[in-house]
Each structure stands twice: as structure tokens, then as C-alpha cells.
Coordinates of C-alpha atoms in Angstrom, one line a residue:
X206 CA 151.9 163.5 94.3
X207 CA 152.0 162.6 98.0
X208 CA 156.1 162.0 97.8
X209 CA 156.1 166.0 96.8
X210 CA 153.8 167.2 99.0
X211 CA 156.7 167.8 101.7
X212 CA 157.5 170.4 104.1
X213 CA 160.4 172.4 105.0
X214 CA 161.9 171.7 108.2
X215 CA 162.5 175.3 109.1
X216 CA 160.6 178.5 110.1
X217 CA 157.3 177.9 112.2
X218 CA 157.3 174.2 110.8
X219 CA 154.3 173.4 113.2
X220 CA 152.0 177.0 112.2
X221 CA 151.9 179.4 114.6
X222 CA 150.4 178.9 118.4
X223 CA 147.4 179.5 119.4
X224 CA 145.5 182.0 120.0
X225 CA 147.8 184.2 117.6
X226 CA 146.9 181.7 114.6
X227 CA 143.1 182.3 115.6
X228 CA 143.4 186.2 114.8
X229 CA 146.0 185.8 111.9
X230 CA 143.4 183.7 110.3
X231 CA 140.9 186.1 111.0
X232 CA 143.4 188.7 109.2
X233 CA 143.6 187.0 106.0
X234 CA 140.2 185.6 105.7
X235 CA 139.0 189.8 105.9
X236 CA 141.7 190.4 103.4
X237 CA 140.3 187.8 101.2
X238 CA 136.5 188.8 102.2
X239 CA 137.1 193.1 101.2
X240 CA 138.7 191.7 97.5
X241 CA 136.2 189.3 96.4
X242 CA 133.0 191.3 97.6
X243 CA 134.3 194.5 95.6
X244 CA 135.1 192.4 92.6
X245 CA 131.7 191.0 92.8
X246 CA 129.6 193.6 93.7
X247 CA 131.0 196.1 91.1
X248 CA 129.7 193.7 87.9
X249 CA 126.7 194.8 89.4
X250 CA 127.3 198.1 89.3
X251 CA 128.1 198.8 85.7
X252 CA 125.0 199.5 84.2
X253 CA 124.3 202.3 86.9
X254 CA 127.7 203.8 86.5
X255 CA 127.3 204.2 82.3
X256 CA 124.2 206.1 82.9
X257 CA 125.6 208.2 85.7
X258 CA 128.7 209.0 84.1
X259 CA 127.4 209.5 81.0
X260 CA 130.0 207.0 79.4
X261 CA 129.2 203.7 77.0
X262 CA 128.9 200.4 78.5
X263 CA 132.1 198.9 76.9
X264 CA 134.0 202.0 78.3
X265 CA 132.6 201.5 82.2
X266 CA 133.6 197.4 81.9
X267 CA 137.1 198.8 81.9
X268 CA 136.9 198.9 85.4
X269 CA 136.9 195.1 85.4
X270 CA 139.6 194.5 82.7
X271 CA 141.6 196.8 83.8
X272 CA 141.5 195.4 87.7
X273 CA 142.3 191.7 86.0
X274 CA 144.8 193.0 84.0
X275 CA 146.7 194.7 87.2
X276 CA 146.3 191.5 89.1
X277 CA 147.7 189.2 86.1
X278 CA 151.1 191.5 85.6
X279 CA 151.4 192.1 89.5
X280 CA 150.9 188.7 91.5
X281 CA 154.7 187.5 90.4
X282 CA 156.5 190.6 90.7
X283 CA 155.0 191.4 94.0
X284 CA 155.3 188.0 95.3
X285 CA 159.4 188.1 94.7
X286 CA 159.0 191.4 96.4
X287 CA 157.5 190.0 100.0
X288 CA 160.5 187.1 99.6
X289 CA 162.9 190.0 100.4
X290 CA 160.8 192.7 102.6
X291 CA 159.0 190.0 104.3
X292 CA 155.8 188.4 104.4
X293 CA 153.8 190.5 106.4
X294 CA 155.1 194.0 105.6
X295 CA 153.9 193.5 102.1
X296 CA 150.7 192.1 103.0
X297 CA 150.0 194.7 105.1
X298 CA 151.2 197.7 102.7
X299 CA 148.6 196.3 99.9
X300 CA 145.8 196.5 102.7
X301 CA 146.8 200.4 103.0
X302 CA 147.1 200.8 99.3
X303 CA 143.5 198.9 98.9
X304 CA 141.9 201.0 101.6
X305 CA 143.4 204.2 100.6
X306 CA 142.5 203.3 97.0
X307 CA 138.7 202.7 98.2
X308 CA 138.7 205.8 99.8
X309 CA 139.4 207.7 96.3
X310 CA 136.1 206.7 94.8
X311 CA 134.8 209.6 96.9
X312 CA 136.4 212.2 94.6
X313 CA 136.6 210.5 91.2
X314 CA 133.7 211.9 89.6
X315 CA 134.8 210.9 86.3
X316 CA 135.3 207.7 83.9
X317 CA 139.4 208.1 83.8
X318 CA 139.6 208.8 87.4
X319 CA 137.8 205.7 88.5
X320 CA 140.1 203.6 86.2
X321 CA 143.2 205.3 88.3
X322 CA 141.7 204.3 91.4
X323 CA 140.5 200.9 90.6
X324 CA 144.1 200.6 88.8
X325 CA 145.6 201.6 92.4
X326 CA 142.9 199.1 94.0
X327 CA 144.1 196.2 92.0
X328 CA 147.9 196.9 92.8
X329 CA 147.1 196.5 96.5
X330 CA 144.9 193.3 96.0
X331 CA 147.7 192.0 93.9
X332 CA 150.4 192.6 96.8
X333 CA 147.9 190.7 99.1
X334 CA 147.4 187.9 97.3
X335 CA 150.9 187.2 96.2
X336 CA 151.5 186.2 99.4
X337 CA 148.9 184.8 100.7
X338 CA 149.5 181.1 100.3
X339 CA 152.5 181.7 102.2
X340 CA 151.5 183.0 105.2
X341 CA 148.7 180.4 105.2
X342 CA 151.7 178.0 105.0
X343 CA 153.0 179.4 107.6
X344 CA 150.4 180.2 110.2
X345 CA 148.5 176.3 110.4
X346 CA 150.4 173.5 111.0
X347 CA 151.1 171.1 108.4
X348 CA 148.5 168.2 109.6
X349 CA 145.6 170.9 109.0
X350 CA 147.4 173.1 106.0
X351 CA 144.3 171.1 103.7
X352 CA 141.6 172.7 105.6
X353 CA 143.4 175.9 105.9
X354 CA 143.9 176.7 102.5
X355 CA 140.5 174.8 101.7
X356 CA 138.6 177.1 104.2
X357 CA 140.3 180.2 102.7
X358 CA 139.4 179.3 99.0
X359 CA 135.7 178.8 99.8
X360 CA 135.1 181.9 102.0
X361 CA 136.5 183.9 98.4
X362 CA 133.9 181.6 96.8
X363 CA 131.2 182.1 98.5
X364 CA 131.8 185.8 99.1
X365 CA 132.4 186.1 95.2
X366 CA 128.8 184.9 95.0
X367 CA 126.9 186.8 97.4
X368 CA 128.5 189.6 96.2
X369 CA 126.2 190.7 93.2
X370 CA 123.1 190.3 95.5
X371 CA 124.7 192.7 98.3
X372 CA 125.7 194.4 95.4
X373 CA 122.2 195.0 94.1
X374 CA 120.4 195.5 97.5
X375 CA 123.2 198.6 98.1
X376 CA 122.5 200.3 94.6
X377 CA 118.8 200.4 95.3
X378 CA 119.1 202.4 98.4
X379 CA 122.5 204.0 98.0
X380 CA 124.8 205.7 96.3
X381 CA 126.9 204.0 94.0
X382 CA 129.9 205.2 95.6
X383 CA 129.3 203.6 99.1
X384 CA 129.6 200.2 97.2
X385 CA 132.7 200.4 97.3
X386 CA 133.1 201.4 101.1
X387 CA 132.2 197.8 101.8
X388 CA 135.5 196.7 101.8
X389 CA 137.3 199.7 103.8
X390 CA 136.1 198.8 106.9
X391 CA 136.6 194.4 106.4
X392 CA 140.5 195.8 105.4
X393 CA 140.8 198.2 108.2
X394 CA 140.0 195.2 110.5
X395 CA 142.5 193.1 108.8
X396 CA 144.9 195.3 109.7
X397 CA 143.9 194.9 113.0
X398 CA 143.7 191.7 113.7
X399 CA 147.0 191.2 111.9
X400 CA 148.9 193.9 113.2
X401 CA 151.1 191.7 115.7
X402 CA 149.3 187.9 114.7
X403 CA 150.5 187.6 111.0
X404 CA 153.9 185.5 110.6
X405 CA 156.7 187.0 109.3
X406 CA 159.3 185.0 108.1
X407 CA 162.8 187.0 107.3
X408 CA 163.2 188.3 103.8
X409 CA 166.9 187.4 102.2
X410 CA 168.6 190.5 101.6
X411 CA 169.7 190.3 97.9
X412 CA 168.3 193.2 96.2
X413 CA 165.1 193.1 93.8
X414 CA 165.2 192.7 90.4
X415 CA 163.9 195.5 88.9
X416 CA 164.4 194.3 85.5
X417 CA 163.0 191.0 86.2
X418 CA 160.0 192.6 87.4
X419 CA 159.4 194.9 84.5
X420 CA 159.6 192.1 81.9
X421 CA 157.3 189.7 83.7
X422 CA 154.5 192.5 84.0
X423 CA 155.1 193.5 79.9
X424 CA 155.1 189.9 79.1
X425 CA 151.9 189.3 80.7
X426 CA 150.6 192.8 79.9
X427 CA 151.7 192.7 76.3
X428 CA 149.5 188.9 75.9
X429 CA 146.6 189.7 77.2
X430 CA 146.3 193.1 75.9
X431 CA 146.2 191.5 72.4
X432 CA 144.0 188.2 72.9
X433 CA 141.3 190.5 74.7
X434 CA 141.6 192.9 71.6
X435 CA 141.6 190.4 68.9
X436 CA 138.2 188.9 70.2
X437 CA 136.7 192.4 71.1
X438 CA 137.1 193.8 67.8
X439 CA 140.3 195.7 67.7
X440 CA 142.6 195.1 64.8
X441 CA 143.7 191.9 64.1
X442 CA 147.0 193.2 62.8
X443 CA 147.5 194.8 65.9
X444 CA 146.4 192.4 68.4
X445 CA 148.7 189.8 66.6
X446 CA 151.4 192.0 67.0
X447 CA 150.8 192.8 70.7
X448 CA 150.8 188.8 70.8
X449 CA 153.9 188.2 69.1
X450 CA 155.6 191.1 71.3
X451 CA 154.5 189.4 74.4
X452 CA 155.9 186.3 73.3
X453 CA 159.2 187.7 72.3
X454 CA 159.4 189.3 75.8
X455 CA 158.7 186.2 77.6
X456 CA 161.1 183.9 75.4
X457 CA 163.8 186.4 76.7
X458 CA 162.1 186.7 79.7
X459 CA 162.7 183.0 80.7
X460 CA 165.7 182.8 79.7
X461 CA 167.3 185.5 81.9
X462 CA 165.0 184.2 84.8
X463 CA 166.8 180.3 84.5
X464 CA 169.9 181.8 85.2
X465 CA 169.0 183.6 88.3
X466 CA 169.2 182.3 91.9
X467 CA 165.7 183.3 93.3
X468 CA 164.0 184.3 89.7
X469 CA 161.0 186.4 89.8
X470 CA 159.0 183.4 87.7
X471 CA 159.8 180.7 88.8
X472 CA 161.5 178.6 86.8
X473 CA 163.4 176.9 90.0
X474 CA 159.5 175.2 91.1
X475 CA 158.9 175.0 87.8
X476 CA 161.9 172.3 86.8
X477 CA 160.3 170.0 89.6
X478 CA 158.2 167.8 87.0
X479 CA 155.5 167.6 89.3
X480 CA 154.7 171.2 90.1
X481 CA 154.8 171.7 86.4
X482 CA 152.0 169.6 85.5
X483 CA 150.3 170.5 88.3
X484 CA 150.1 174.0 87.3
X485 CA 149.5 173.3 83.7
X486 CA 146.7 171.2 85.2
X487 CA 145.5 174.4 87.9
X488 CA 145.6 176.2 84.6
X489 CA 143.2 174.3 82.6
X490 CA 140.7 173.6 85.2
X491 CA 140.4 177.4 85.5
X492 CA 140.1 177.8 82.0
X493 CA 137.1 175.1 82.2
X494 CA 135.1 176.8 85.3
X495 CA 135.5 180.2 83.0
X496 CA 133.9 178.9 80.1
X497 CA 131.4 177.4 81.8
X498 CA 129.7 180.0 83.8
X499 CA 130.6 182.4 80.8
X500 CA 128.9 180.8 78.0
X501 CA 125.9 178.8 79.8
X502 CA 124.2 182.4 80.8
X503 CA 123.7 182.9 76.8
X504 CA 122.1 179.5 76.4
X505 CA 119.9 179.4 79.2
X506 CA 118.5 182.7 77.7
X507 CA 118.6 182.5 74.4
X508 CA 118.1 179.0 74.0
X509 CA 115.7 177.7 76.4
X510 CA 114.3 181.4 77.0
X511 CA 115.2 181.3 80.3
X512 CA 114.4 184.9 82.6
X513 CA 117.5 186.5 84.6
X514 CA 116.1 185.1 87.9
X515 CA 116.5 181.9 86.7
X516 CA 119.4 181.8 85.2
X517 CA 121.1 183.4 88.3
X518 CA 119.4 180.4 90.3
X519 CA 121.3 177.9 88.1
X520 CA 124.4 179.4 88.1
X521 CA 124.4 179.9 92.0
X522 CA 124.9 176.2 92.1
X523 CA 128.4 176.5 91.2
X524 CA 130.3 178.2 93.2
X525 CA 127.9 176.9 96.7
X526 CA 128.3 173.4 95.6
X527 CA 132.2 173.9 94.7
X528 CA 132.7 175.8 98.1
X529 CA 131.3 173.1 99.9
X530 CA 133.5 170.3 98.1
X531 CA 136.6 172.2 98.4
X532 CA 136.2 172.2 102.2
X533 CA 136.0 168.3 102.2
X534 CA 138.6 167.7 99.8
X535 CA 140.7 170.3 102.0
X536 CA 139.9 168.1 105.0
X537 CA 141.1 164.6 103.0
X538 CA 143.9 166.4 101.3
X539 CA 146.0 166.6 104.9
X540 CA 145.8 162.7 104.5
X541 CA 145.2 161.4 101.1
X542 CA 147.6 162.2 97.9
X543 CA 146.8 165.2 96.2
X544 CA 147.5 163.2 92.8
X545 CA 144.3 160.8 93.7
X546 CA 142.1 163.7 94.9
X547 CA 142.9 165.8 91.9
X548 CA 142.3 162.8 89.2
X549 CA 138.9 162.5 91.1
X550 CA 138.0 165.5 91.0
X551 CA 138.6 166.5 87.4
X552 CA 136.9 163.3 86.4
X553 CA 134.1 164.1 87.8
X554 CA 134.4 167.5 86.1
X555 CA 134.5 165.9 82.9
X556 CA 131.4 163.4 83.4
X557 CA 129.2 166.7 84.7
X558 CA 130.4 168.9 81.9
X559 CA 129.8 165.9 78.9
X560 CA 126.5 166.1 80.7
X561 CA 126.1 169.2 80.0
X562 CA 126.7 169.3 76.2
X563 CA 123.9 166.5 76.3
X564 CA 120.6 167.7 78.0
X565 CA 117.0 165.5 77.4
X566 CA 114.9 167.3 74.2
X567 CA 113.0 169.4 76.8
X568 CA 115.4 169.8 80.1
X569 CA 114.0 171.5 83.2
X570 CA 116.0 173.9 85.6
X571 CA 116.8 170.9 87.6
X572 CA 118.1 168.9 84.7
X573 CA 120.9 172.2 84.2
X574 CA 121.1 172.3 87.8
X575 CA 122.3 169.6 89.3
X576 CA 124.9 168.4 85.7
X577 CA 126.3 172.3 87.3
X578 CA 126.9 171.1 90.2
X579 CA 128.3 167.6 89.8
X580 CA 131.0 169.6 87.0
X581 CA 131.6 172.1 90.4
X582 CA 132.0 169.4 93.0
X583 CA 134.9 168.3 90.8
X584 CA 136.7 171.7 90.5
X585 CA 136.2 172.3 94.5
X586 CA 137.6 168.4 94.8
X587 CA 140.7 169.3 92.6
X588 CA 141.3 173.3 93.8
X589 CA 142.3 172.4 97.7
X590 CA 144.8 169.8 97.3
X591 CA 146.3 171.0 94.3
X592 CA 146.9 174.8 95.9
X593 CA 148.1 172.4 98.8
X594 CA 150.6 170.6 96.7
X595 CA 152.2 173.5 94.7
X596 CA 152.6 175.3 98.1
X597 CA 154.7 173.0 100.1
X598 CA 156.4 171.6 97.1
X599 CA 158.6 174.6 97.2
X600 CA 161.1 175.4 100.0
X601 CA 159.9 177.7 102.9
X602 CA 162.3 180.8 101.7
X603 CA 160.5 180.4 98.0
X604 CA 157.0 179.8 99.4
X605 CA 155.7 183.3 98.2
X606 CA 156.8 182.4 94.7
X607 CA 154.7 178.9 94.7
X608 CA 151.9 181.0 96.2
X609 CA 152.2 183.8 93.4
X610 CA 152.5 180.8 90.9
X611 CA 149.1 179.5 92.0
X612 CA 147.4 182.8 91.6
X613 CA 148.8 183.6 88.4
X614 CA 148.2 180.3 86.5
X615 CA 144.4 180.3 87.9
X616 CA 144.5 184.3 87.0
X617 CA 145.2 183.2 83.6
X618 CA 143.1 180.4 83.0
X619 CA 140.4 182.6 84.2
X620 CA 141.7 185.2 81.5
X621 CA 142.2 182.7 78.5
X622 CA 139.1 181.2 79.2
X623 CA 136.9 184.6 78.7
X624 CA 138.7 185.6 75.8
X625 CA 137.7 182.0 74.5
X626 CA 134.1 182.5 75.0
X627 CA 134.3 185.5 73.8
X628 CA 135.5 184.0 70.6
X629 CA 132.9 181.0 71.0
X630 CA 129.9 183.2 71.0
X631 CA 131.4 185.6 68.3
X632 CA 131.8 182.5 66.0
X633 CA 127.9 181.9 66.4
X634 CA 129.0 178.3 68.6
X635 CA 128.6 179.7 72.2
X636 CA 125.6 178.9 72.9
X637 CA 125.1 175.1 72.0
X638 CA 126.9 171.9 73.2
X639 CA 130.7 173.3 72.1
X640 CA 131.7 175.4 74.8
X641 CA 130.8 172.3 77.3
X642 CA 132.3 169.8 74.8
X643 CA 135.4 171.7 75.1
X644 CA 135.5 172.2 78.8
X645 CA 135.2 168.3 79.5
X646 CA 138.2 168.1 76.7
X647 CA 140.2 170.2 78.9
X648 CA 139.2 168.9 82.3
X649 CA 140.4 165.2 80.6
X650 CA 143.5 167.0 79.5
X651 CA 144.0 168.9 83.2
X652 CA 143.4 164.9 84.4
X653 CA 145.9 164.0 82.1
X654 CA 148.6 166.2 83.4
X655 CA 147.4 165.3 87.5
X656 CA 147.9 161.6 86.4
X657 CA 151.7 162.3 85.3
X658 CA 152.1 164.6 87.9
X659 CA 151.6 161.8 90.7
X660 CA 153.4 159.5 88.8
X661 CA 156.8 161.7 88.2
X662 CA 156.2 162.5 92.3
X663 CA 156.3 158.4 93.0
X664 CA 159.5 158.2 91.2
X665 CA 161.1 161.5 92.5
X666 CA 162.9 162.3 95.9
X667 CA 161.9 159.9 98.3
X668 CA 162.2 162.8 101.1
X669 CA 160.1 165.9 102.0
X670 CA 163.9 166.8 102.6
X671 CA 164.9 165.7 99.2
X672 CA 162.1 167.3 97.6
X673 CA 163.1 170.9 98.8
X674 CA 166.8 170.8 98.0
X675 CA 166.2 169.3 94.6
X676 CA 163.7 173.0 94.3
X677 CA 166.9 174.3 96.0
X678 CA 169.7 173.4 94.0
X679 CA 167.4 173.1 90.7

């Protein structure tokens, strides 16, 4: 995929000077920091806030759904948004509506109320990370755009993984509410350092599409609604009809979208071969890292009798031992094909997932331990350059869309590949060697697609110039 991995020879082409790169990378790691420690540290929190609200457990996990479900309909919308406002206005408006949201939990005493906050919560998070990517475009310079986005993905990573500890050691000494004033204070600073540091490339002055808008959020709203309800126990009827809608929607959807200029989807990026299989790959390999650390819990415990401890020790692999490979791969990725890194990667993934399905008779901790990590190091190889590629595939003006595009494919791997282990585990099989059987399946089909992707790049424009007005003109 090298030949695509191109950049746009227009605003800040060389990242922004120093030392105003320094605090707008400061900004956006906070902003990143405040989302992925409440998301974490609230999983934690569930138990405590059933008994103390007097609601039923499957009630109080709303609070996560609902925050995914937010993030999943918002990313795209919001991203076209920050292509006409600007970059930085938007980021900084879903800081305020995240802070402002967090703030709320003072006075929501009740189950509904905290779902109206968190709902708000997740609408600023969502206008933060939908353009994200972009500004991370736009504040390193090419040369070192690897290691920026690299950096960024594993400080959510390993935040994301510290956070249910943190998590835990607040609930035993405070009030469940002040778990959720961790990430006022990391946002208020982000809005600090980023007040005057963040870039802000020009938004184009065509107006939003409303419409547009409306029908990407029901298309993805509609889906999801009905997988998560045909594998939770809702009526299959319904859920199938919630499905059927949402497909419907997004058949109409897409169609309107091709014939627009700056479409809300994508469909411009998207009609670059490359960036299409790339996705479909980005997709997959989320789908595979959700399965994983979703399923593996119930076999540890069930299976090999395993105590909470442990089984928190063996999954703490993953996400420590894919942080540290995404930085490395981030590193290479400024110099090496993302095509070469990505096949690497997810063939690795493959090898340590296989592994997986196939344990010794009698396996110890290590034996689950280390099959984890090697399946991790091959995600964290494939995340960085792949985020890498997607970004500067597209031009400058429609970076916010590639970075949107990112999030929503790995929001909806991440999505598809619960609601499959929820329908694993249901079927009595999510607990053995299937789930892992299927995750290296997928990781040799997410290979598949990296392999074609870097092929179709080699025989594409021979330009970064040519790349971006075939996006352009596409």
C-alpha cells in the first residue's frame, strides 16, 4: 500500500512547529486519556450502581450500550460536521459537551437520568474522536505521522487497561459518583493546552447535510439495535425487522451519498480499491480482538476453573503487549509499506489465535499467556500503519471523513464482534476452541483483504499527487 500512502501538498504539509505541536499533542492525548479511562472504569462500576439504584444488572449495562451505540451513529455525521466548522472548533465543543456531561452525574440520582447523561457524554466523545485522526494529520509532520498516530493509539490502550483497577481502587474509598470526575479535570486541561496549539484547517462553506446525517445515524442505529436484541433475547421477529429496516435505510442511504460531492459516508475514499479493503480489513481485525478477550474470560473460568485474579492477569497481556507493538510498528510504518506491516501483523494474529484453539491437555497460565500475546503483537503490528494508510489516502479537505471512517469500521467490528460472542456462548460453543478457530479465520481473511489492498495500491496512481485527485475527482 506504500503507492497510496501519499500526502496532500497543502495545509501545514510539514505538521505544525514546534513548541505548539508539543502542547497540541498534549491536547489530544488528554482528550483521548478522559474517554478511555471513563469507558473503562465504569465496567467496574456496574455492579455497585444496581445495588445503589436499586435497578437489575441488565438495566445498569445500558450505560455501556447506550454510550457504544451513541459513538457508532455519531463518529460519521460529526466528522462531516468538523469538515465545514473546522477542525478544532468541533473538537473543542465535544470537550465542553463531555465535561459538562460529567458534571451532571452529580444530580442524576436515578437510572433514566444517568442514561441522559451518559447519552450526552457519548455525543461529546463522538465529536472528539471524529476528528481526531485529522488533527493528528495535521499537527506531526509526515516523516513521523507513524509514531504519532502509533503513540496516540497506545496511550487509549493502555489507559483502557488501567482503567478498571483505578476504577476499583476509587469505588472502595469513594463515592461512585466521583468516578466519573476523573475525566473533568484531564478535559478541562485539554482545553487548555489546545486552546491556541490545535490546528485548524478552514472548513468549506457548503452547508451540512442534515438529511445525510439523519440517515447514516438510523442506518447504524436501526442495525445494531436489532443484532444486540436478537442475541439478548428480544424477539426475533422484531430484531429481524429492525435489521431489515436498517438495511433498507442504508441501501438508500448509499445511494444518495454516491451522488454527493463531500458525502457524509464516504463513498469518495471508499471507491479508492485500496482504502476499501483496508477498512474491510480494520474491520475484521476488530471483530477478532473482540471475540477474543470476550469469550476467553468464560473459558478460563469455567473451563480450567480459573479465579478472577487470574484471569484478569492473562487478559492484561493483551492490550500491554499490543500497546507496545503498535508503537514499533508506528515507528517502521513512516518507512516501510503499510501493506507488508499489516500482512505481518495479521499473520501473526492468526498463528497466536490457531494457538489458542489448541492448548497442551493440562495448560498453565503461561501456556494462555504468552499464545495472548503473540495474537496481540499482531493486531498492535497491523492497527498503526493501517490508521496511517486510511488517513493520508484521502485528501487534506476530506481527512476528517478518513479519520471518522477509521473509527467507525473499528467501532463496528468491536460491536459485531460482541454480539457474536454473545451468540457463541448462547449456542453452548463459547467457551471451547470455536470462538479462537473463528478469530484466526477472520484474521486470514483481514490478511486476505491487506494482501489485495497493497497489490491494487502497486498498480494505482503512481503519485501521492495522483492518489488524491483520483479520491478527488472519484
Amino acid at each position: 500500500m506504500a503507492r497510496g500512502e501519499g500526502k496532500a501538498a497543502d495545509f501545514q504539509a510539514d505538521g505544525l512547529p514546534t513548541p505548539r505541536r508539543w502542547f497540541a499533542i498534549i491536547s489530544v492525548s488528554l482528550g483521548t486519556l478522559a474517554s478511555c479511562l471513563d469507558s473503562g472504569m465504569l465496567n467496574v462500576a456496574l455492579p455497585t450502581l444496581s445495588r445503589e439504584l436499586h435497578a437489575p444488572p441488565s438495566s445498569v449495562v445500558l450505560l455501556v450500550t447506550v454510550y457504544q451505540l451513541v459513538m457508532i451513529m455519531a463518529v460519521l455525521p460529526f466528522s462531516a460536521l468538523g469538515e465545514r466548522i473546522g477542525l478544532r472548533p468541533l473538537y473543542r465543543m465535544g470537550l465542553v459537551a463531555y465535561a459538562g456531561a460529567t458534571l451532571l452525574f452529580f444530580v442524576a440520582d436515578s437510572l433514566p437520568a444517568l442514561i441522559a447523561v451518559r447519552t450526552c457524554q457519548a455525543l461529546g466523545a463522538a465529536a472528539t474522536f471524529s476528528v481526531a485522526s485529522a488533527i493528528v494529520r495535521s499537527i506531526y509532520p509526515q516523516a513521523t505521522l507513524g509514531r504519532g498516530i502509533a503513540f496516540n493509539g497506545a496511550l487509549g490502550t493502555i489507559s483502557a487497561s488501567l482503567a478498571p483497577g483505578l476504577g476499583g481502587i476509587l469505588l472502595t474509598y469513594m463515592d461512585w459518583r466521583w468516578l466519573f470526575m476523573v475525566g473533568l479535570p484531564i478535559s478541562l486541561l485539554s482545553l487548555a493546552f489546545g486552546r491556541r496549539a490545535l490546528p485548524d484547517p478552514h472548513g468549506h462553506s457548503e452547508p451540512y447535510d442534515f438529511v445525510a446525517a439523519g440517515l447514516c445515524a438510523l442506518t447504524f442505529g436501526t442495525t445494531v439495535v436489532g443484532l444486540e436484541s436478537a442475541v439478548h433475547g428480544g424477539s426475533r421477529v422484531a430484531a429481524a425487522g429492525l435489521v431489515a429496516i436498517g438495511v433498507v435505510i442504508g441501501t438508500f442511504f448509499i445511494r444518495r451519498e454516491s451522488r454527493q460531492a463531500k458525502p457524509v459516508f464516504p463513498v469518495d475514499i471508499l471507491k479508492y480499491r485500496p482504502v476499501a479493503l483496508t477498512t474491510l480489513a480494520w474491520f475484521a481485525s476488530a471483530v477478532v480482538s473482540m471475540v477474543v478477550l470476550v469469550t476467553l474470560p468464560f473459558r478460563l473460568q469455567h473451563q480450567y476453573h480459573y479465579s478472577p485474579l487470574d484471569v484478569g492477569i492473562v487478559l492484561a497481556a493483551w492490550p500491554f503487549a499490543m500497546a507496545v507493538a503498535a508503537l514499533v510498528s508506528g515507528s517502521l510504518s513512516d518507512r516501510i509499506s503499510a501493506g507488508i506491516l499489516g500482512a505481518v501483523g495479521l499473520a501473526i494474529t492468526a498463528i497466536g489465535t490457531m494457538l489458542l484453539a489448541f492448548l497442551p491437555p493440562d495448560p498453565s497460565q503461561f501456556d494462555f499467556v504468552w499464545r495472548m500475546m503473540l495474537a496481540s503483537i499482531g493486531i498492535g503490528i497491523f492497527n498503526s500503519p493501517t490508521s496511517r494508510f486510511i488517513v493520508l489516502s484521502a485528501p487534506r479537505p476530506r481527512a476528517a471523513a478518513a479519520g471518522g471512517l477509521s473509527q467507525t469500521s473499528r467501532l463496528a467490528g468491536q460491536t459485531v464482534g460482541a454480539t457474536l460472542s454473545a451468540a457463541l456462548l448462547a449456542m453452548g460453543v463459547g467457551e471451547g476452541s470455536v470462538p479462537p478457530l473463528i478469530s484466526c479465520a477472520l484474521s486470514m481473511f483481514a490478511l486476505l483483504c491487506c494482501l489485495l489492498a497493497w497489490r491494487a495500491a502497486a498498480r494505482g496512481p503512481a503519485t501521492d499527487e495522483a492518489v488524491a485527485t483520483e479520491l478527488t475527482v472519484a
